[in-house]
Coordinates of C-alpha atoms in Angstrom, one line a residue:
M29 CA 6.4 -25.9 -40.6
P30 CA 8.3 -25.4 -38.1
V31 CA 8.3 -27.6 -35.1
A32 CA 6.8 -26.0 -32.2
A33 CA 9.3 -26.1 -28.8
R34 CA 8.4 -28.8 -26.7
I35 CA 8.1 -27.0 -23.1
P36 CA 8.9 -29.3 -20.3
R37 CA 6.3 -29.9 -17.4
E38 CA 8.4 -28.5 -14.5
L39 CA 9.6 -25.7 -16.8
R40 CA 5.6 -24.2 -17.5
F41 CA 5.3 -20.8 -16.5
A42 CA 7.5 -20.0 -13.3
P43 CA 11.3 -18.7 -13.9
F44 CA 13.8 -21.3 -13.3
S45 CA 17.9 -21.6 -13.6
G46 CA 19.0 -22.8 -16.8
S47 CA 22.5 -24.4 -15.4
R48 CA 19.7 -26.1 -13.1
A49 CA 17.7 -27.5 -15.7
V50 CA 20.4 -28.3 -18.1
A51 CA 21.5 -30.3 -15.4
A52 CA 19.0 -32.2 -14.9
G53 CA 18.3 -33.4 -18.4
R54 CA 14.8 -31.7 -18.9
I55 CA 15.9 -28.9 -21.5
T56 CA 19.8 -27.8 -23.3
W57 CA 21.9 -24.7 -23.7
R58 CA 20.7 -25.2 -27.4
M59 CA 17.6 -25.2 -27.0
L60 CA 17.5 -22.2 -24.5
R61 CA 18.4 -20.2 -26.5
G62 CA 15.3 -20.3 -28.6
P63 CA 12.3 -18.4 -29.4
A64 CA 10.4 -20.0 -26.5
W65 CA 12.7 -19.0 -23.8
Q66 CA 13.1 -15.3 -22.1
R67 CA 16.3 -15.0 -20.1
L68 CA 15.1 -12.9 -17.1
L69 CA 18.8 -12.7 -15.1
P70 CA 21.8 -14.5 -15.5
D71 CA 20.6 -18.3 -15.4
V72 CA 17.0 -17.4 -15.3
Y73 CA 14.9 -18.2 -17.2
V74 CA 10.8 -17.9 -17.7
E75 CA 8.7 -20.1 -20.8
A76 CA 8.6 -16.7 -23.5
A77 CA 4.5 -17.5 -24.0
S78 CA 4.5 -16.5 -19.6
Y79 CA 6.6 -13.3 -19.9
D80 CA 5.1 -10.2 -19.0
P81 CA 7.4 -7.5 -18.2
D82 CA 5.1 -6.0 -15.4
D83 CA 5.2 -8.7 -14.0
H84 CA 6.0 -8.3 -10.2
R85 CA 5.3 -11.3 -9.2
M86 CA 7.2 -13.1 -11.7
W87 CA 10.1 -11.2 -11.3
C88 CA 9.9 -11.8 -7.8
E89 CA 10.5 -15.5 -9.0
A90 CA 13.3 -15.1 -10.7
V91 CA 15.2 -13.0 -8.4
A92 CA 14.3 -16.0 -5.4
V93 CA 16.1 -18.2 -7.9
K94 CA 19.0 -16.8 -7.3
L95 CA 19.3 -15.6 -3.8
P96 CA 21.8 -17.0 -1.5
I97 CA 21.0 -18.6 2.1
G98 CA 20.2 -15.4 4.5
G99 CA 18.3 -13.9 1.7
A100 CA 14.6 -12.6 1.1
I101 CA 12.3 -10.3 -0.3
S102 CA 11.8 -7.4 1.4
G103 CA 10.5 -4.3 1.0
L104 CA 7.8 -2.9 -1.3
S105 CA 8.3 -6.2 -2.9
A106 CA 7.2 -8.7 0.5
A107 CA 4.5 -6.1 0.9
Y108 CA 3.0 -6.9 -3.0
L109 CA 3.3 -10.5 -2.7
C110 CA 1.1 -9.5 0.4
G111 CA -1.9 -8.3 -1.3
V112 CA -0.1 -4.6 -0.5
D113 CA 0.6 -2.5 -3.9
L114 CA 2.3 0.7 -3.6
L115 CA 5.4 -0.2 -6.5
P116 CA 5.9 2.1 -8.8
R117 CA 5.7 0.6 -12.9
R118 CA 8.6 -2.0 -13.8
S119 CA 10.2 -1.3 -10.1
P120 CA 13.1 -4.2 -9.3
V121 CA 12.2 -6.1 -7.1
H122 CA 13.4 -5.1 -3.2
V123 CA 15.5 -7.6 -1.1
T124 CA 18.0 -7.9 1.9
L125 CA 21.1 -9.9 1.7
P126 CA 23.5 -10.6 4.1
R127 CA 26.2 -8.6 4.7
S128 CA 29.0 -11.2 3.8
T129 CA 28.1 -10.9 0.1
R130 CA 27.9 -8.7 -2.8
P131 CA 26.0 -9.2 -5.6
K132 CA 26.9 -8.2 -9.1
P133 CA 25.0 -5.0 -9.7
N134 CA 21.3 -5.6 -11.6
R135 CA 18.7 -2.7 -12.7
Q136 CA 16.1 -5.6 -11.9
I137 CA 17.5 -5.8 -8.3
A138 CA 18.0 -3.4 -5.5
V139 CA 19.7 -4.5 -2.4
T140 CA 19.1 -3.8 1.4
Y141 CA 22.0 -5.3 3.6
A142 CA 20.9 -6.9 7.2
T143 CA 21.0 -9.5 8.4
L144 CA 18.0 -11.2 9.2
A145 CA 17.3 -13.9 11.9
P146 CA 15.3 -17.2 11.0
T147 CA 12.0 -15.8 11.9
D148 CA 12.2 -12.8 10.1
V149 CA 11.6 -14.9 6.8
T150 CA 8.9 -16.9 5.9
T151 CA 7.5 -18.4 2.0
L152 CA 5.1 -17.9 -0.2
F153 CA 3.6 -20.2 -3.0
N154 CA 6.6 -21.1 -5.0
D155 CA 8.9 -21.6 -2.2
I156 CA 9.9 -17.3 -2.3
P157 CA 11.7 -16.8 1.0
M158 CA 11.0 -13.3 2.4
T159 CA 10.3 -11.2 5.0
T160 CA 6.8 -11.5 7.5
E161 CA 4.3 -9.4 7.2
V162 CA 6.3 -8.0 10.7
R163 CA 9.5 -7.4 9.6
T164 CA 7.8 -6.2 6.3
A165 CA 6.2 -3.0 7.9
F166 CA 9.0 -2.7 10.2
D167 CA 11.4 -2.0 7.5
L168 CA 9.4 0.3 5.1
G169 CA 8.3 1.9 8.3
R170 CA 12.0 3.2 9.0
L171 CA 13.2 3.2 5.1
L172 CA 10.8 4.9 3.1
P173 CA 10.3 8.4 3.6
R174 CA 8.0 9.7 5.7
A175 CA 4.6 9.8 4.1
D176 CA 5.6 6.5 2.0
A177 CA 5.8 4.9 5.3
L178 CA 2.5 5.9 6.5
A179 CA 0.9 4.8 3.7
A180 CA 2.6 1.1 3.6
L181 CA 1.4 0.8 7.2
D182 CA -1.9 2.0 6.7
A183 CA -2.4 -0.3 3.9
M184 CA -0.8 -3.3 6.4
L185 CA -3.2 -3.1 8.8
H186 CA -6.0 -1.9 6.7
R187 CA -5.4 -5.8 5.2
R188 CA -5.3 -7.1 8.6
L189 CA -1.7 -8.4 7.5
L190 CA -0.7 -7.1 11.2
S191 CA -1.9 -5.7 14.2
R192 CA -0.4 -2.8 16.0
E193 CA 0.6 -4.2 18.8
A194 CA 2.3 -6.7 16.9
L195 CA 4.4 -4.4 15.5
T196 CA 5.1 -2.6 18.6
R197 CA 6.2 -5.5 20.5
Y198 CA 8.6 -6.4 17.5
L199 CA 9.8 -3.3 17.7
D200 CA 10.6 -3.3 21.5
T201 CA 13.0 -5.6 20.4
K202 CA 14.8 -3.7 17.7
A203 CA 15.6 -0.7 20.1
G204 CA 19.2 -0.3 18.2
A205 CA 18.4 -0.3 14.4
R206 CA 18.3 2.7 12.3
L207 CA 15.3 5.1 12.0
V208 CA 13.5 3.7 14.9
A209 CA 11.9 7.4 16.3
Q210 CA 10.5 7.9 12.6
L211 CA 8.8 4.4 12.6
R212 CA 7.6 4.6 16.2
E213 CA 5.9 8.1 15.4
L214 CA 4.0 6.7 12.3
V215 CA 2.5 3.9 14.7
A216 CA 1.1 5.8 16.5
L217 CA -0.2 7.5 13.6
A218 CA -1.2 4.8 11.4
E219 CA -4.8 3.8 11.0
P220 CA -6.1 0.2 9.5
L221 CA -9.3 1.7 8.4
A222 CA -7.9 4.6 6.0
E223 CA -8.2 3.0 2.5
S224 CA -5.3 4.9 0.0
P225 CA -2.4 6.2 0.1
M226 CA -3.5 9.2 -0.4
E227 CA -5.7 9.3 2.7
S228 CA -2.9 8.5 4.6
R229 CA -0.9 11.7 2.8
L230 CA -4.0 13.0 3.6
R231 CA -4.1 12.3 7.8
L232 CA 0.1 13.3 7.7
L233 CA -0.5 16.4 6.3
L234 CA -3.4 17.3 9.1
H235 CA -1.2 16.4 11.7
D236 CA 1.6 18.1 10.5
A237 CA -0.2 21.0 10.3
G238 CA -0.9 20.6 14.3
L239 CA -5.0 19.9 13.5
P240 CA -6.7 17.6 15.2
R241 CA -7.0 14.2 14.3
P242 CA -9.6 13.4 12.3
T243 CA -12.2 10.2 12.3
P244 CA -11.9 8.3 9.6
Q245 CA -14.4 6.8 7.6
Y246 CA -17.0 8.7 9.5
E247 CA -20.5 7.6 8.8
V248 CA -22.7 11.0 8.6
R249 CA -26.3 9.7 9.8
L250 CA -29.7 11.1 10.4
P251 CA -31.2 10.7 13.6
P252 CA -34.8 9.1 13.7
P253 CA -37.6 11.7 14.2
G254 CA -37.4 12.9 18.3
V255 CA -34.1 11.9 18.8
A256 CA -30.9 14.1 19.1
S257 CA -28.5 11.9 18.0
P258 CA -27.9 8.4 16.5
A259 CA -26.3 8.0 19.6
A260 CA -28.9 8.9 22.1
R261 CA -30.9 6.3 21.8
P262 CA -29.3 2.3 22.1
G263 CA -30.1 0.6 18.6
S264 CA -31.4 3.6 16.8
R265 CA -28.1 4.3 14.5
G266 CA -30.2 6.8 11.8
R267 CA -30.7 6.7 8.5
F268 CA -27.5 6.6 6.4
I269 CA -26.0 9.5 4.2
A270 CA -22.6 9.2 3.5
R271 CA -19.5 8.0 4.4
V272 CA -16.8 10.5 3.9
D273 CA -12.7 9.8 4.1
L274 CA -11.9 12.1 7.1
A275 CA -14.3 14.1 9.4
Y276 CA -14.7 16.0 12.4
P277 CA -18.1 15.1 13.8
Q278 CA -18.0 18.0 16.5
W279 CA -17.9 20.7 14.2
R280 CA -19.9 19.1 11.4
I281 CA -16.8 18.6 9.0
A282 CA -15.8 16.1 5.9
I283 CA -12.8 16.4 4.5
E284 CA -12.7 14.2 1.0
Y285 CA -9.8 13.5 -1.5
E286 CA -11.3 13.8 -5.1
G287 CA -9.0 11.0 -7.1
D288 CA -9.0 11.1 -11.3
H289 CA -11.9 8.4 -10.7
H290 CA -14.2 11.0 -9.8
R291 CA -13.9 13.3 -13.1
E292 CA -16.6 10.3 -14.8
R293 CA -19.8 11.1 -15.4
M294 CA -21.6 8.9 -13.5
T295 CA -18.9 9.0 -10.4
F296 CA -19.3 13.0 -10.6
R297 CA -23.0 13.0 -10.4
R298 CA -23.2 10.5 -7.6
D299 CA -20.4 12.8 -5.6
V300 CA -23.0 15.8 -6.5
T301 CA -25.8 14.1 -4.9
R302 CA -24.2 13.2 -2.0
Y303 CA -22.2 16.7 -1.4
N304 CA -26.1 18.3 -1.2
A305 CA -27.2 16.0 1.0
L306 CA -24.3 16.5 3.3
Q307 CA -24.9 20.1 2.9
A308 CA -28.5 20.1 3.8
A309 CA -27.6 17.6 6.7
G310 CA -25.7 20.5 7.8
W311 CA -22.4 19.2 7.0
L312 CA -19.2 21.4 5.1
V313 CA -17.7 19.5 2.8
V314 CA -13.5 20.4 2.9
R315 CA -13.0 18.8 -1.4
C316 CA -9.1 18.3 -1.8
T317 CA -6.9 16.7 -5.0
A318 CA -3.6 15.2 -5.2
D319 CA -2.3 18.7 -6.4
E320 CA -3.3 20.3 -2.8
V321 CA -2.5 17.1 -1.1
L322 CA 1.5 16.6 -2.3
R323 CA 1.9 20.4 -3.7
Q324 CA -0.2 22.3 -1.8
K325 CA -0.1 21.2 1.8
E326 CA 0.1 25.0 3.6
Q327 CA -3.0 26.5 1.4
L328 CA -5.0 23.4 1.8
A329 CA -4.4 23.1 5.8
H330 CA -5.4 26.8 6.2
S331 CA -8.5 25.6 4.0
V332 CA -9.3 23.5 7.1
R333 CA -8.4 24.9 10.0
R334 CA -10.3 28.3 8.7
A335 CA -13.2 25.7 8.3
I336 CA -12.8 24.7 11.7
A337 CA -12.6 28.0 12.6
G338 CA -15.9 29.6 11.5
R339 CA -17.8 26.6 13.1
S340 CA -19.1 27.2 16.3
P341 CA -18.1 25.2 19.3
T342 CA -22.0 24.5 19.8
T343 CA -21.9 22.4 16.8
A344 CA -21.2 19.7 18.7
D345 CA -24.7 19.4 20.0
A346 CA -25.8 19.9 17.0
K347 CA -28.7 17.2 15.4
I348 CA -26.6 16.0 13.1
M349 CA -23.5 13.7 14.4

């Protein structure tokens, strides 16, 4: 019966440098070539029982083992470590390295070359060097495609990882950086109340179509009897009807993104009840799917524009606000 490999306590769970572990006498090269260990990168290993090819944090820890001085986990990977997951499955680890370094290409690592100030770098759990929240937002807002960049900024603001004011102040110190104009535009459009990347894309679609800026996560309420609107009497908010993704309260128009989870039976039933309540309250609901947001933008914008045109300005004084 084979004897189970002895796993040194210091080498459990987290990736480590094989050469350093051997030099410290914790393990031998022969042991590392055995089934108890999984090689992740050149000279970087992890206990086989802890290996998960879809664990991006594990890959970040592995890359951090070999980062040169001045390098840091950055971009979408830094955002992921902060709790903002916008990564595609099995994404490479995004890092920023000094321009003086030229590592061998590796499909697990996506490199951006830049000089990071000491104040641009922080550390997380296992001493992983990563860009600060404001530097991460600065990079994502400039370097990602515009819609992805807005989704990233929205998510970071939503999780209160930074404020719009802090990002603006940081941006003012980087006037000569690449693609600053895109970031300045998106900072003004970013919305802390946004709750999903598709909602961010939908808002950007409406903006690009020249439509008015909608109110995110708007609560539709029915005023108490004898009150013209919930805001007419201090402290009187009215009976809650629904919270909608985006709204034009002045026209009583709600815009709702329908993700795949809305096809589930219980969600579908709740949606029907909810939309019926909104309709009874005098609201028009424009429902849209991922295909419309991503590939039928002009048609969706036209539907919203037509909905606005069909609502008389007098509805701004309607009882349902």
